[in-house]
Short mmCIF file of C-alpha atoms and ligand atoms in Angstrom, two decimals:
data_model
loop_
_atom_site.label_atom_id
_atom_site.label_comp_id
_atom_site.label_asym_id
_atom_site.label_seq_id
_atom_site.Cartn_x
_atom_site.Cartn_y
_atom_site.Cartn_z
CA UNK A 1 12.75 10.26 -21.53
CA UNK A 2 15.27 10.23 -18.71
CA UNK A 3 18.08 7.76 -19.20
CA UNK A 4 18.99 5.57 -16.25
CA UNK A 5 22.62 5.27 -15.38
CA UNK A 6 23.76 1.78 -14.59
CA UNK A 7 26.02 2.49 -11.67
CA UNK A 8 28.97 0.09 -11.67
CA UNK A 9 27.45 -2.57 -13.93
CA UNK A 10 29.11 -5.82 -12.76
CA UNK A 11 31.11 -7.92 -15.19
CA UNK A 12 31.52 -11.65 -14.78
CA UNK A 13 35.11 -12.60 -13.98
CA UNK A 14 36.97 -14.80 -16.47
CA UNK A 15 36.34 -18.50 -15.90
CA UNK A 16 33.26 -18.06 -13.70
CA UNK A 17 30.11 -19.76 -14.96
CA UNK A 18 27.13 -17.54 -15.66
CA UNK A 19 24.83 -20.28 -14.43
CA UNK A 20 22.96 -18.91 -11.43
CA UNK A 21 24.24 -20.19 -8.12
CA UNK A 22 21.76 -22.47 -6.34
CA UNK A 23 19.24 -20.43 -4.40
CA UNK A 24 20.45 -20.13 -0.82
CA UNK A 25 18.22 -21.30 2.02
CA UNK A 26 15.88 -18.74 3.44
CA UNK A 27 18.28 -18.02 6.28
CA UNK A 28 15.54 -17.34 8.78
CA UNK A 29 16.98 -19.54 11.52
CA UNK A 30 18.42 -18.50 14.86
CA UNK A 31 19.87 -15.14 15.81
CA UNK A 32 16.44 -14.13 16.97
CA UNK A 33 17.27 -11.55 19.61
CA UNK A 34 14.83 -11.08 22.42
CA UNK A 35 14.40 -7.43 23.28
CA UNK A 36 12.60 -5.73 26.15
CA UNK A 37 11.27 -2.20 25.94
CA UNK A 38 13.85 0.52 26.38
CA UNK A 39 12.29 1.45 29.74
CA UNK A 40 12.74 -2.12 30.92
CA UNK A 41 16.43 -2.21 30.09
CA UNK A 42 17.17 -0.57 33.41
CA UNK A 43 19.74 2.04 32.36
CA UNK A 44 19.12 5.40 33.98
CA UNK A 45 22.61 6.76 34.56
CA UNK A 46 24.44 6.80 31.26
CA UNK A 47 24.35 8.95 28.19
CA UNK A 48 25.88 9.13 24.73
CA UNK A 49 28.57 11.62 23.75
CA UNK A 50 28.27 14.53 21.39
CA UNK A 51 29.86 17.92 20.86
CA UNK A 52 28.16 20.73 22.69
CA UNK A 53 25.64 22.59 20.62
CA UNK A 54 26.74 26.13 19.70
CA UNK A 55 23.69 27.33 21.52
CA UNK A 56 24.40 24.98 24.41
CA UNK A 57 25.39 27.59 26.96
CA UNK A 58 22.69 30.07 25.99
CA UNK A 59 21.18 31.95 28.90
CA UNK A 60 17.90 30.22 29.73
CA UNK A 61 17.02 32.44 32.66
CA UNK A 62 14.42 34.33 30.66
CA UNK A 63 12.06 31.37 30.22
CA UNK A 64 9.49 33.14 32.38
CA UNK A 65 9.60 30.48 35.06
CA UNK A 66 9.01 27.63 32.60
CA UNK A 67 12.42 26.04 33.11
CA UNK A 68 11.98 22.37 34.08
CA UNK A 69 12.61 21.74 37.77
CA UNK A 70 12.55 17.93 37.79
CA UNK A 71 14.55 15.82 35.32
CA UNK A 72 12.54 13.99 32.63
CA UNK A 73 12.71 10.28 33.39
CA UNK A 74 14.18 9.13 30.10
CA UNK A 75 16.22 5.96 29.93
CA UNK A 76 19.98 6.51 30.09
CA UNK A 77 21.84 4.02 27.95
CA UNK A 78 25.28 4.05 26.41
CA UNK A 79 25.59 4.56 22.66
CA UNK A 80 26.19 0.87 21.82
CA UNK A 81 23.32 -0.20 24.09
CA UNK A 82 21.06 2.27 22.36
CA UNK A 83 22.17 1.25 18.85
CA UNK A 84 21.69 -2.44 19.60
CA UNK A 85 18.29 -1.85 21.14
CA UNK A 86 16.95 -0.18 18.01
CA UNK A 87 18.65 -2.52 15.56
CA UNK A 88 17.23 -5.54 17.42
CA UNK A 89 13.78 -3.99 17.40
CA UNK A 90 14.08 -3.36 13.65
CA UNK A 91 14.78 -7.07 13.15
CA UNK A 92 11.61 -8.21 14.86
CA UNK A 93 9.58 -7.45 11.79
CA UNK A 94 9.67 -8.73 8.29
CA UNK A 95 10.58 -6.04 5.77
CA UNK A 96 10.58 -5.65 2.03
CA UNK A 97 14.35 -5.11 2.29
CA UNK A 98 14.68 -8.60 3.80
CA UNK A 99 12.78 -10.88 1.43
CA UNK A 100 9.77 -11.17 -0.82
CA UNK A 101 6.63 -9.86 0.88
CA UNK A 102 3.72 -11.55 -0.89
CA UNK A 103 0.87 -9.74 0.85
CA UNK A 104 -1.89 -9.72 -1.79
CA UNK A 105 -3.56 -6.39 -2.63
CA UNK A 106 -0.85 -4.49 -0.71
CA UNK A 107 1.73 -4.33 -3.54
CA UNK A 108 4.81 -4.63 -1.37
CA UNK A 109 7.35 -3.68 -4.00
CA UNK A 110 10.93 -2.56 -3.61
CA UNK A 111 11.35 1.13 -2.76
CA UNK A 112 14.10 2.29 -5.14
CA UNK A 113 16.93 4.13 -3.36
CA UNK A 114 17.01 6.64 -6.19
CA UNK A 115 13.65 7.89 -4.88
CA UNK A 116 15.12 8.25 -1.40
CA UNK A 117 18.05 10.23 -2.77
CA UNK A 118 15.68 12.63 -4.53
CA UNK A 119 13.44 13.05 -1.47
CA UNK A 120 16.49 13.99 0.63
CA UNK A 121 17.51 16.89 -1.62
CA UNK A 122 17.49 19.91 0.72
CA UNK A 123 15.19 21.86 -1.62
CA UNK A 124 12.50 19.26 -0.97
CA UNK A 125 13.29 17.99 2.51
CA UNK A 126 14.00 21.30 4.26
CA UNK A 127 10.94 23.29 3.26
CA UNK A 128 7.92 24.14 5.39
CA UNK A 129 4.27 24.39 4.35
CA UNK A 130 3.97 27.87 5.84
CA UNK A 131 6.83 29.31 3.75
CA UNK A 132 5.84 32.09 1.34
CA UNK A 133 4.74 30.55 -1.95
CA UNK A 134 7.42 32.53 -3.81
CA UNK A 135 10.12 30.50 -1.96
CA UNK A 136 8.69 27.03 -2.78
CA UNK A 137 8.12 27.37 -6.50
CA UNK A 138 10.14 24.22 -7.22
CA UNK A 139 8.01 22.15 -4.86
CA UNK A 140 4.83 23.46 -6.47
CA UNK A 141 6.28 22.75 -9.92
CA UNK A 142 6.92 19.18 -8.78
CA UNK A 143 3.33 18.82 -7.53
CA UNK A 144 2.13 20.19 -10.85
CA UNK A 145 4.29 17.72 -12.77
CA UNK A 146 3.15 14.80 -10.61
CA UNK A 147 -0.46 15.84 -11.24
CA UNK A 148 0.26 15.91 -14.95
CA UNK A 149 1.62 12.34 -14.87
CA UNK A 150 -1.31 11.05 -12.80
CA UNK A 151 -3.84 12.69 -15.10
CA UNK A 152 -2.07 11.47 -18.24
CA UNK A 153 -1.66 7.89 -17.02
CA UNK A 154 -5.31 7.67 -15.97
CA UNK A 155 -6.84 9.75 -18.76
CA UNK A 156 -8.64 11.90 -16.19
CA UNK A 157 -8.87 15.73 -16.24
CA UNK A 158 -8.31 16.52 -12.55
CA UNK A 159 -6.52 15.20 -9.50
CA UNK A 160 -6.64 15.95 -5.77
CA UNK A 161 -3.21 15.27 -4.30
CA UNK A 162 -3.82 15.80 -0.61
CA UNK A 163 -5.46 12.53 0.59
CA UNK A 164 -3.03 10.64 2.83
CA UNK A 165 -3.78 7.04 1.88
CA UNK A 166 -5.99 4.90 -0.31
CA UNK A 167 -8.80 4.87 2.24
CA UNK A 168 -8.54 8.65 2.63
CA UNK A 169 -8.71 8.95 -1.16
CA UNK A 170 -11.90 6.90 -1.12
CA UNK A 171 -13.35 9.33 1.41
CA UNK A 172 -12.29 12.26 -0.77
CA UNK A 173 -13.92 10.67 -3.83
CA UNK A 174 -17.18 9.86 -2.06
CA UNK A 175 -17.39 13.32 -0.46
CA UNK A 176 -16.90 14.85 -3.93
CA UNK A 177 -19.66 12.58 -5.24
CA UNK A 178 -21.94 13.60 -2.38
CA UNK A 179 -21.18 17.28 -3.02
CA UNK A 180 -21.97 16.84 -6.73
CA UNK A 181 -25.33 15.21 -5.98
CA UNK A 182 -26.17 17.82 -3.34
CA UNK A 183 -25.32 20.65 -5.73
CA UNK A 184 -28.17 19.34 -7.89
CA UNK A 185 -30.47 18.99 -4.90
CA UNK A 186 -30.35 15.19 -5.24
CA UNK A 187 -30.00 13.54 -1.84
CA UNK A 188 -29.20 9.94 -2.77
CA UNK A 189 -28.53 7.63 0.15
CA UNK A 190 -27.03 4.35 -1.12
CA UNK A 191 -23.66 3.11 -2.40
CA UNK A 192 -23.34 -0.28 -4.13
CA UNK A 193 -20.23 -2.34 -3.37
CA UNK A 194 -19.34 -5.87 -4.57
CA UNK A 195 -19.09 -8.67 -2.01
CA UNK A 196 -15.40 -9.09 -2.85
CA UNK A 197 -14.54 -5.45 -2.04
CA UNK A 198 -11.71 -4.38 0.25
CA UNK A 199 -13.11 -3.55 3.69
CA UNK A 200 -12.26 0.13 3.28
CA UNK A 201 -14.90 0.49 0.51
CA UNK A 202 -18.03 -0.17 2.61
CA UNK A 203 -16.35 1.53 5.60
CA UNK A 204 -15.74 4.68 3.56
CA UNK A 205 -19.26 4.69 2.16
CA UNK A 206 -20.64 4.44 5.71
CA UNK A 207 -18.27 7.17 6.92
CA UNK A 208 -19.50 9.43 4.11
CA UNK A 209 -23.06 8.90 5.37
CA UNK A 210 -24.29 6.28 2.91
CA UNK A 211 -26.09 2.98 3.36
CA UNK A 212 -24.15 0.14 1.73
CA UNK A 213 -25.71 -2.56 -0.46
CA UNK A 214 -23.75 -5.52 -1.75
CA UNK A 215 -23.55 -6.55 -5.39
CA UNK A 216 -23.24 -10.29 -6.01
CA UNK A 217 -20.34 -11.91 -7.82
CA UNK A 218 -20.42 -14.36 -10.71
CA UNK A 219 -18.84 -17.83 -10.53
CA UNK A 220 -15.85 -16.54 -12.50
CA UNK A 221 -15.05 -13.83 -9.96
CA UNK A 222 -16.53 -10.72 -11.57
CA UNK A 223 -19.35 -8.27 -10.79
CA UNK A 224 -22.76 -9.82 -11.51
CA UNK A 225 -24.19 -7.37 -14.08
CA UNK A 226 -27.76 -8.58 -13.69
CA UNK A 227 -27.60 -8.06 -9.93
CA UNK A 228 -26.04 -4.62 -10.42
CA UNK A 229 -28.76 -3.58 -12.90
CA UNK A 230 -31.36 -4.85 -10.47
CA UNK A 231 -30.03 -2.81 -7.54
CA UNK A 232 -29.32 0.43 -9.41
CA UNK A 233 -32.05 3.02 -8.93
CA UNK A 234 -32.78 6.67 -8.12
CA UNK A 235 -31.42 6.26 -4.58
CA UNK A 236 -27.96 5.03 -5.62
CA UNK A 237 -25.29 7.73 -5.38
CA UNK A 238 -22.31 5.66 -6.50
CA UNK A 239 -21.04 2.23 -7.45
CA UNK A 240 -17.62 1.35 -6.04
CA UNK A 241 -15.72 -1.30 -7.99
CA UNK A 242 -12.07 -2.35 -7.77
CA UNK A 243 -10.40 -2.98 -11.11
CA UNK A 244 -8.46 -5.24 -11.47
CA UNK A 245 -10.58 -6.64 -8.67
CA UNK A 246 -9.54 -8.22 -5.38
CA UNK A 247 -9.67 -11.69 -6.95
CA UNK A 248 -6.80 -10.54 -9.17
CA UNK A 249 -9.07 -10.44 -12.24
CA UNK A 250 -9.87 -7.70 -14.74
CA UNK A 251 -13.53 -6.66 -14.69
CA UNK A 252 -14.29 -7.65 -18.28
CA UNK A 253 -17.59 -5.71 -18.24
CA UNK A 254 -16.20 -2.55 -16.68
CA UNK A 255 -17.50 -0.30 -19.48
CA UNK A 256 -20.97 -1.77 -19.15
CA UNK A 257 -20.78 -1.23 -15.37
CA UNK A 258 -19.98 2.44 -16.06
CA UNK A 259 -22.78 2.76 -18.61
CA UNK A 260 -25.41 1.22 -16.32
CA UNK A 261 -24.20 3.36 -13.41
CA UNK A 262 -24.39 6.60 -15.37
CA UNK A 263 -27.76 5.70 -16.87
CA UNK A 264 -29.07 5.47 -13.30
CA UNK A 265 -27.70 8.94 -12.49
CA UNK A 266 -24.97 7.57 -10.19
CA UNK A 267 -21.19 8.04 -10.25
CA UNK A 268 -18.66 5.30 -10.88
CA UNK A 269 -15.98 5.13 -8.18
CA UNK A 270 -13.07 2.86 -9.05
CA UNK A 271 -10.84 1.59 -6.28
CA UNK A 272 -7.47 2.05 -7.99
CA UNK A 273 -5.34 0.19 -5.44
CA UNK A 274 -4.53 -2.37 -8.13
CA UNK A 275 -3.56 0.22 -10.75
CA UNK A 276 -0.07 -1.31 -10.80
CA UNK A 277 -1.49 -4.14 -12.91
CA UNK A 278 -2.67 -1.86 -15.73
CA UNK A 279 -0.62 1.35 -15.53
CA UNK A 280 0.58 2.35 -18.99
CA UNK A 281 -1.80 -0.12 -20.65
CA UNK A 282 -5.30 0.99 -19.67
CA UNK A 283 -6.55 4.48 -18.85
CA UNK A 284 -9.42 4.35 -16.33
CA UNK A 285 -10.80 7.57 -17.83
CA UNK A 286 -11.48 5.65 -21.06
CA UNK A 287 -13.52 3.13 -19.08
CA UNK A 288 -16.00 5.69 -17.75
CA UNK A 289 -14.56 6.10 -14.26
CA UNK A 290 -15.59 9.27 -12.35
CA UNK A 291 -13.21 9.03 -9.39
CA UNK A 292 -10.32 6.74 -8.53
CA UNK A 293 -7.69 6.84 -5.81
CA UNK A 294 -4.12 5.86 -6.55
CA UNK A 295 -2.04 4.49 -3.69
CA UNK A 296 1.39 6.01 -4.38
CA UNK A 297 2.81 3.42 -1.94
CA UNK A 298 1.49 0.62 -4.11
CA UNK A 299 1.68 1.54 -7.77
CA UNK A 300 4.43 4.14 -7.50
CA UNK A 301 6.82 2.46 -5.04
CA UNK A 302 6.78 4.91 -2.14
CA UNK A 303 7.30 3.22 1.25
CA UNK A 304 4.30 1.79 3.10
CA UNK A 305 4.26 3.47 6.50
CA UNK A 306 2.29 2.10 9.43
CA UNK A 307 -0.82 4.00 8.40
CA UNK A 308 1.30 6.87 7.14
CA UNK A 309 3.08 8.83 5.84
CA UNK A 310 1.25 7.72 2.74
CA UNK A 311 -0.40 9.46 -0.16
CA UNK A 312 -3.57 8.50 -2.02
CA UNK A 313 -4.26 11.08 -4.73
CA UNK A 314 -7.71 10.93 -6.34
CA UNK A 315 -8.24 11.51 -10.04
CA UNK A 316 -11.60 13.01 -10.93
CA UNK A 317 -13.75 13.20 -14.07
CA UNK A 318 -14.87 16.53 -15.52
CA UNK A 319 -18.20 16.14 -13.70
CA UNK A 320 -16.51 15.82 -10.30
CA UNK A 321 -13.49 18.10 -10.84
CA UNK A 322 -15.28 21.21 -9.50
CA UNK A 323 -15.78 19.38 -6.20
CA UNK A 324 -12.14 18.62 -5.50
CA UNK A 325 -10.84 19.63 -2.04
CA UNK A 326 -8.61 22.68 -1.75
CA UNK A 327 -5.87 23.82 -2.13
CA UNK A 328 -5.09 23.66 -5.83
CA UNK A 329 -1.72 24.25 -7.45
CA UNK A 330 -2.34 26.63 -10.35
CA UNK A 331 0.19 27.64 -13.03
CA UNK A 332 -0.01 31.38 -13.66
CA UNK A 333 0.98 33.20 -16.83
CA UNK A 334 4.71 33.70 -16.81
CA UNK A 335 5.45 30.29 -15.32
CA UNK A 336 4.93 31.00 -11.61
CA UNK A 337 2.81 28.68 -9.48
CA UNK A 338 0.16 29.69 -6.99
CA UNK A 339 -1.58 27.73 -4.25
CA UNK A 340 -5.19 28.63 -4.59
CA UNK A 341 -7.25 28.45 -1.39
CA UNK A 342 -10.18 30.68 -2.21
CA UNK A 343 -13.23 29.53 -4.13
CA UNK A 344 -12.85 29.85 -7.88
CA UNK A 345 -15.83 28.72 -9.94
CA UNK A 346 -19.30 27.65 -8.94
CA UNK A 347 -18.91 24.67 -6.65
CA UNK A 348 -15.29 25.07 -5.64
CA UNK A 349 -14.31 24.28 -2.09
CA UNK A 350 -17.54 22.35 -1.46
CA UNK A 351 -15.37 19.98 0.54
CA UNK A 352 -12.99 22.48 2.04
CA UNK A 353 -9.72 20.84 3.03
CA UNK A 354 -9.13 17.17 3.64
CA UNK A 355 -6.06 17.82 5.76
CA UNK A 356 -3.85 20.58 7.05
CA UNK A 357 -1.39 21.82 4.44
CA UNK A 358 -0.94 20.21 1.04
CA UNK A 359 -0.31 16.50 1.51
CA UNK A 360 2.81 14.33 1.71
CA UNK A 361 5.58 16.18 -0.12
CA UNK A 362 8.16 13.44 0.49
CA UNK A 363 5.89 10.90 -1.18
CA UNK A 364 5.24 13.20 -4.13
CA UNK A 365 8.99 13.43 -4.74
CA UNK A 366 9.48 9.65 -4.52
CA UNK A 367 6.52 8.88 -6.79
CA UNK A 368 7.60 11.37 -9.43
CA UNK A 369 11.14 10.03 -9.22
CA UNK A 370 9.75 6.55 -9.93
CA UNK A 371 7.73 7.86 -12.89
CA UNK A 372 10.60 9.84 -14.42
CA UNK A 373 13.13 7.05 -13.94
CA UNK A 374 10.86 4.56 -15.72
CA UNK A 375 9.27 6.81 -18.32
CA UNK A 376 5.96 5.95 -19.93
CA UNK A 377 7.32 2.79 -21.57
CA UNK A 378 8.95 1.65 -18.35
CA UNK A 379 5.71 2.07 -16.42
CA UNK A 380 3.93 -0.04 -19.00
CA UNK A 381 6.54 -2.71 -18.41
CA UNK A 382 5.97 -2.42 -14.64
CA UNK A 383 2.39 -3.56 -15.22
CA UNK A 384 3.44 -6.30 -17.63
CA UNK A 385 6.09 -7.66 -15.25
CA UNK A 386 3.70 -7.54 -12.28
CA UNK A 387 1.22 -9.66 -14.25
CA UNK A 388 3.93 -11.98 -15.58
CA UNK A 389 5.32 -12.62 -12.10
CA UNK A 390 1.89 -13.38 -10.64
CA UNK A 391 1.13 -15.81 -13.44
CA UNK A 392 4.49 -17.50 -12.94
CA UNK A 393 3.57 -18.10 -9.30
CA UNK A 394 0.07 -19.22 -10.22
CA UNK A 395 1.48 -21.73 -12.71
CA UNK A 396 4.18 -23.10 -10.40
CA UNK A 397 1.95 -23.41 -7.31
CA UNK A 398 -1.08 -24.81 -9.11
CA UNK A 399 0.53 -28.27 -9.17
CA UNK A 400 0.00 -28.48 -5.40
CA UNK A 401 -2.51 -25.78 -4.47
CA UNK A 402 -5.98 -25.06 -5.91
CA UNK A 403 -6.35 -21.73 -7.75
CA UNK A 404 -9.68 -20.08 -6.90
CA UNK A 405 -10.25 -19.22 -10.56
CA UNK A 406 -8.30 -21.76 -12.60
CA UNK A 407 -9.51 -20.63 -16.03
CA UNK A 408 -7.28 -18.16 -17.81
CA UNK A 409 -4.45 -16.00 -16.52
CA UNK A 410 -4.65 -13.71 -13.49
CA UNK A 411 -3.61 -10.08 -13.34
CA UNK A 412 -1.05 -8.96 -10.71
CA UNK A 413 -1.95 -11.45 -7.96
CA UNK A 414 -2.59 -15.17 -7.74
CA UNK A 415 -5.54 -16.31 -5.64
CA UNK A 416 -5.83 -19.81 -4.15
CA UNK A 417 -8.56 -21.34 -2.00
CA UNK A 418 -8.10 -23.97 0.75
CA UNK A 419 -9.69 -26.84 -1.18
CA UNK A 420 -6.28 -28.54 -1.45
CA UNK A 421 -5.90 -28.51 2.36
CA UNK A 422 -9.10 -30.52 2.90
CA UNK A 423 -8.54 -33.48 5.24
CA UNK A 424 -4.96 -32.43 6.06
CA UNK A 425 -5.87 -30.86 9.41
CA UNK A 426 -3.98 -27.73 8.29
CA UNK A 427 -5.85 -24.46 7.81
CA UNK A 428 -4.99 -21.38 5.76
CA UNK A 429 -3.94 -19.68 9.00
CA UNK A 430 -1.60 -22.57 9.97
CA UNK A 431 -0.05 -22.55 6.52
CA UNK A 432 0.50 -18.78 6.69
CA UNK A 433 2.24 -19.11 10.07
CA UNK A 434 4.53 -21.82 8.71
CA UNK A 435 5.58 -19.43 5.94
CA UNK A 436 7.17 -17.26 8.64
CA UNK A 437 9.44 -20.20 9.53
CA UNK A 438 10.45 -20.40 5.88
CA UNK A 439 11.55 -16.74 6.00
CA UNK A 440 8.65 -15.14 4.16
CA UNK A 441 5.87 -12.85 5.22
CA UNK A 442 2.54 -14.68 4.97
CA UNK A 443 0.35 -13.98 1.98
CA UNK A 444 -2.98 -12.20 2.52
CA UNK A 445 -5.37 -14.71 4.05
CA UNK A 446 -9.15 -15.04 4.22
CA UNK A 447 -9.50 -12.10 1.81
CA UNK A 448 -11.38 -11.67 -0.47
CA UNK A 449 -14.24 -13.06 1.60
CA UNK A 450 -15.89 -14.66 -1.42
CA UNK A 451 -13.18 -17.34 -1.66
CA UNK A 452 -13.06 -20.10 0.97
CA UNK A 453 -9.85 -19.98 3.03
CA UNK A 454 -8.41 -17.47 0.53
CA UNK A 455 -4.65 -17.16 0.03
CA UNK A 456 -3.88 -14.07 -2.04
CA UNK A 457 -0.31 -13.81 -3.31
CA UNK A 458 1.08 -10.67 -4.95
CA UNK A 459 4.77 -10.85 -5.86
CA UNK A 460 4.97 -7.42 -7.60
CA UNK A 461 7.21 -6.66 -10.55
CA UNK A 462 10.35 -5.99 -8.53
CA UNK A 463 11.03 -9.67 -7.74
CA UNK A 464 13.53 -11.53 -9.90
CA UNK A 465 12.92 -14.99 -11.33
CA UNK A 466 15.41 -16.29 -8.78
CA UNK A 467 13.52 -14.83 -5.83
CA UNK A 468 10.20 -16.07 -7.25
CA UNK A 469 11.68 -19.57 -7.47
CA UNK A 470 12.99 -19.38 -3.92
CA UNK A 471 9.48 -18.44 -2.77
CA UNK A 472 7.74 -21.12 -4.86
CA UNK A 473 10.21 -23.80 -3.68
CA UNK A 474 9.45 -22.90 -0.06
CA UNK A 475 5.69 -22.93 -0.71
CA UNK A 476 5.80 -26.29 -2.50
CA UNK A 477 7.91 -27.75 0.30
CA UNK A 478 5.31 -26.63 2.84
CA UNK A 479 2.45 -27.89 0.67
CA UNK A 480 4.08 -31.32 0.42
CA UNK A 481 4.54 -31.40 4.20
CA UNK A 482 0.87 -30.53 4.75
CA UNK A 483 -0.24 -33.28 2.40
CA UNK A 484 2.17 -35.76 4.02
CA UNK A 485 0.42 -35.24 7.36
CA UNK A 486 3.17 -33.27 9.11
CA UNK A 487 0.52 -31.34 11.02
CA UNK A 488 2.80 -30.39 13.92
CA UNK A 489 4.97 -28.33 11.61
CA UNK A 490 1.94 -26.12 11.04
CA UNK A 491 -0.13 -26.15 14.23
CA UNK A 492 2.73 -24.85 16.37
CA UNK A 493 4.14 -22.43 13.80
CA UNK A 494 5.88 -20.09 13.83
CA UNK A 495 8.79 -21.81 15.60
CA UNK A 496 11.54 -19.49 14.32
CA UNK A 497 10.12 -16.09 15.24
CA UNK A 498 10.65 -13.92 18.34
CA UNK A 499 7.14 -14.83 19.48
CA UNK A 500 5.07 -17.94 18.78
CA UNK A 501 1.42 -18.11 17.73
CA UNK A 502 -0.29 -14.92 18.88
CA UNK A 503 -3.88 -14.53 19.97
CA UNK A 504 -4.85 -12.10 17.25
CA UNK A 505 -8.41 -11.65 18.49
CA UNK A 506 -7.24 -10.69 21.97
CA UNK A 507 -4.60 -8.39 20.47
CA UNK A 508 -7.31 -6.56 18.52
CA UNK A 509 -9.91 -6.53 21.31
CA UNK A 510 -7.64 -5.67 24.22
CA UNK A 511 -4.58 -3.93 22.80
CA UNK A 512 -1.93 -3.03 25.36
CA UNK A 513 -0.51 0.12 23.88
CA UNK A 514 0.98 1.87 26.90
CA UNK A 515 3.87 0.73 29.04
CA UNK A 516 3.52 1.16 32.77
CA UNK A 517 6.14 0.25 35.34
CA UNK A 518 3.76 -2.12 37.17
CA UNK A 519 2.58 -4.03 34.09
C1 LIG B 601 -4.67 -1.12 -0.05
C2 LIG B 601 -6.07 -1.09 -0.51
C3 LIG B 601 -6.96 -0.10 -0.08
C4 LIG B 601 -6.64 0.90 1.01
O1 LIG B 601 -5.49 1.64 0.78
P1 LIG B 601 -4.64 2.28 1.99
O2 LIG B 601 -3.62 3.07 1.27
O3 LIG B 601 -4.08 1.11 2.74
O4 LIG B 601 -5.56 3.09 2.82
C5 LIG B 601 -8.23 -0.07 -0.63
N1 LIG B 601 -8.60 -0.99 -1.53
C6 LIG B 601 -7.78 -1.98 -1.96
C7 LIG B 601 -8.26 -2.97 -2.98
C8 LIG B 601 -6.48 -2.07 -1.45
O5 LIG B 601 -5.67 -3.04 -1.85
#
């Protein structure tokens, strides 16, 4: 496999102890710049400086009367004003490049700069989806290689690369399932989803035209098999289960879930958002999965964008492969690649396209870079380290907080309930807000819904022991304060953020998304 170069491996100077320096404070105090919108800054008369474009004095008189008559009212700021405006804005948010980001289920891991370097290679970054296929053979080869890795790691025969996110992958999987049922003239109407599922699961099922029925959960945080068996029937099109599930636990009976599902003539959709906990160790194809999305921005370290640009490829079983959306990258004899758009085979193109063009090329490059730089063994260690880190946090925090499922280890995330906050006057929400003052992004709260006052913490494998300790120290300090009755530290939090406690309901119900001069 590819060997990683250690660029400039540091050596410890003579006479300096190798004992780790004490963890610094979180540093999230002060220097919190207030920043208005760029339109409110009031600069309308200045501009930056640049060399004239070669085409700058081109004759524009032939624009057929479309030349702009009035100036566009864009703000006019000097270069330093502009730089500072954007840098200040960038500092208003927490970022994975700033500190640990323990948002459970979201897998906020470091985005290796090696991936960025690869994605910026001109052969990948400067191409266009409408270029003739003969001029983008390398890009198609990369998509083919990425597909190969995804299929190999999951043990599944087919993959659709084009979905743009996990939720979009779910839609792709359910539409393929619907197409497969319809091809047999079987119009099933129901999808079964566990109570602990991520909200996108029932939302996707509804979007794909299905009625959703909930499957109960056992006391130890797994799918209730008896309830599943009870609800399976000739009307059930699919069962959607997350594995490892949203409680951070492996579904011990996953093969029995698959068997029962198939025996009822339904398909088994696995939400693969938590694949980072098992990659290289378990192949979902061996468990009887028919369709599973893989969030490249979770398991394979591509950046999380605000709803995009993401990528959520879906691996498909042999039964569903014919119903994958187009286009397909096909290797022809002689080594050339083709992008196949036309129907080939019986049910092909049942779905048509899921999106314009072929998906998120930049994410494909980053994900493959992550795979190649780790190799199969390295990816296995990714899963092992993710699980180890979560269990380290579970063990350290359990002295003060109550784990929702105390028996046995967790997978890649540690889940606590709010039992330990009883009678303190502090809620899960208050505690989360106080974490901002300690310099960390809050953990996921009140999800999964099956755990009271849930606090879901996912450190990911890219955090060092030192950073995990820094986080645990801050959490234990807050926990001690809550138990010591320092309620004010929580109720008013955050104190050290650009804005204080926000009305999140109002923000969701009445979002103000457009700036107007009068507002
Ligand atoms: C993140 C996540 C999703 C949705 O994925 P997006 O890429 O955010 O659309 C679905 N299910 C689970 C369990 C998740 O953690």
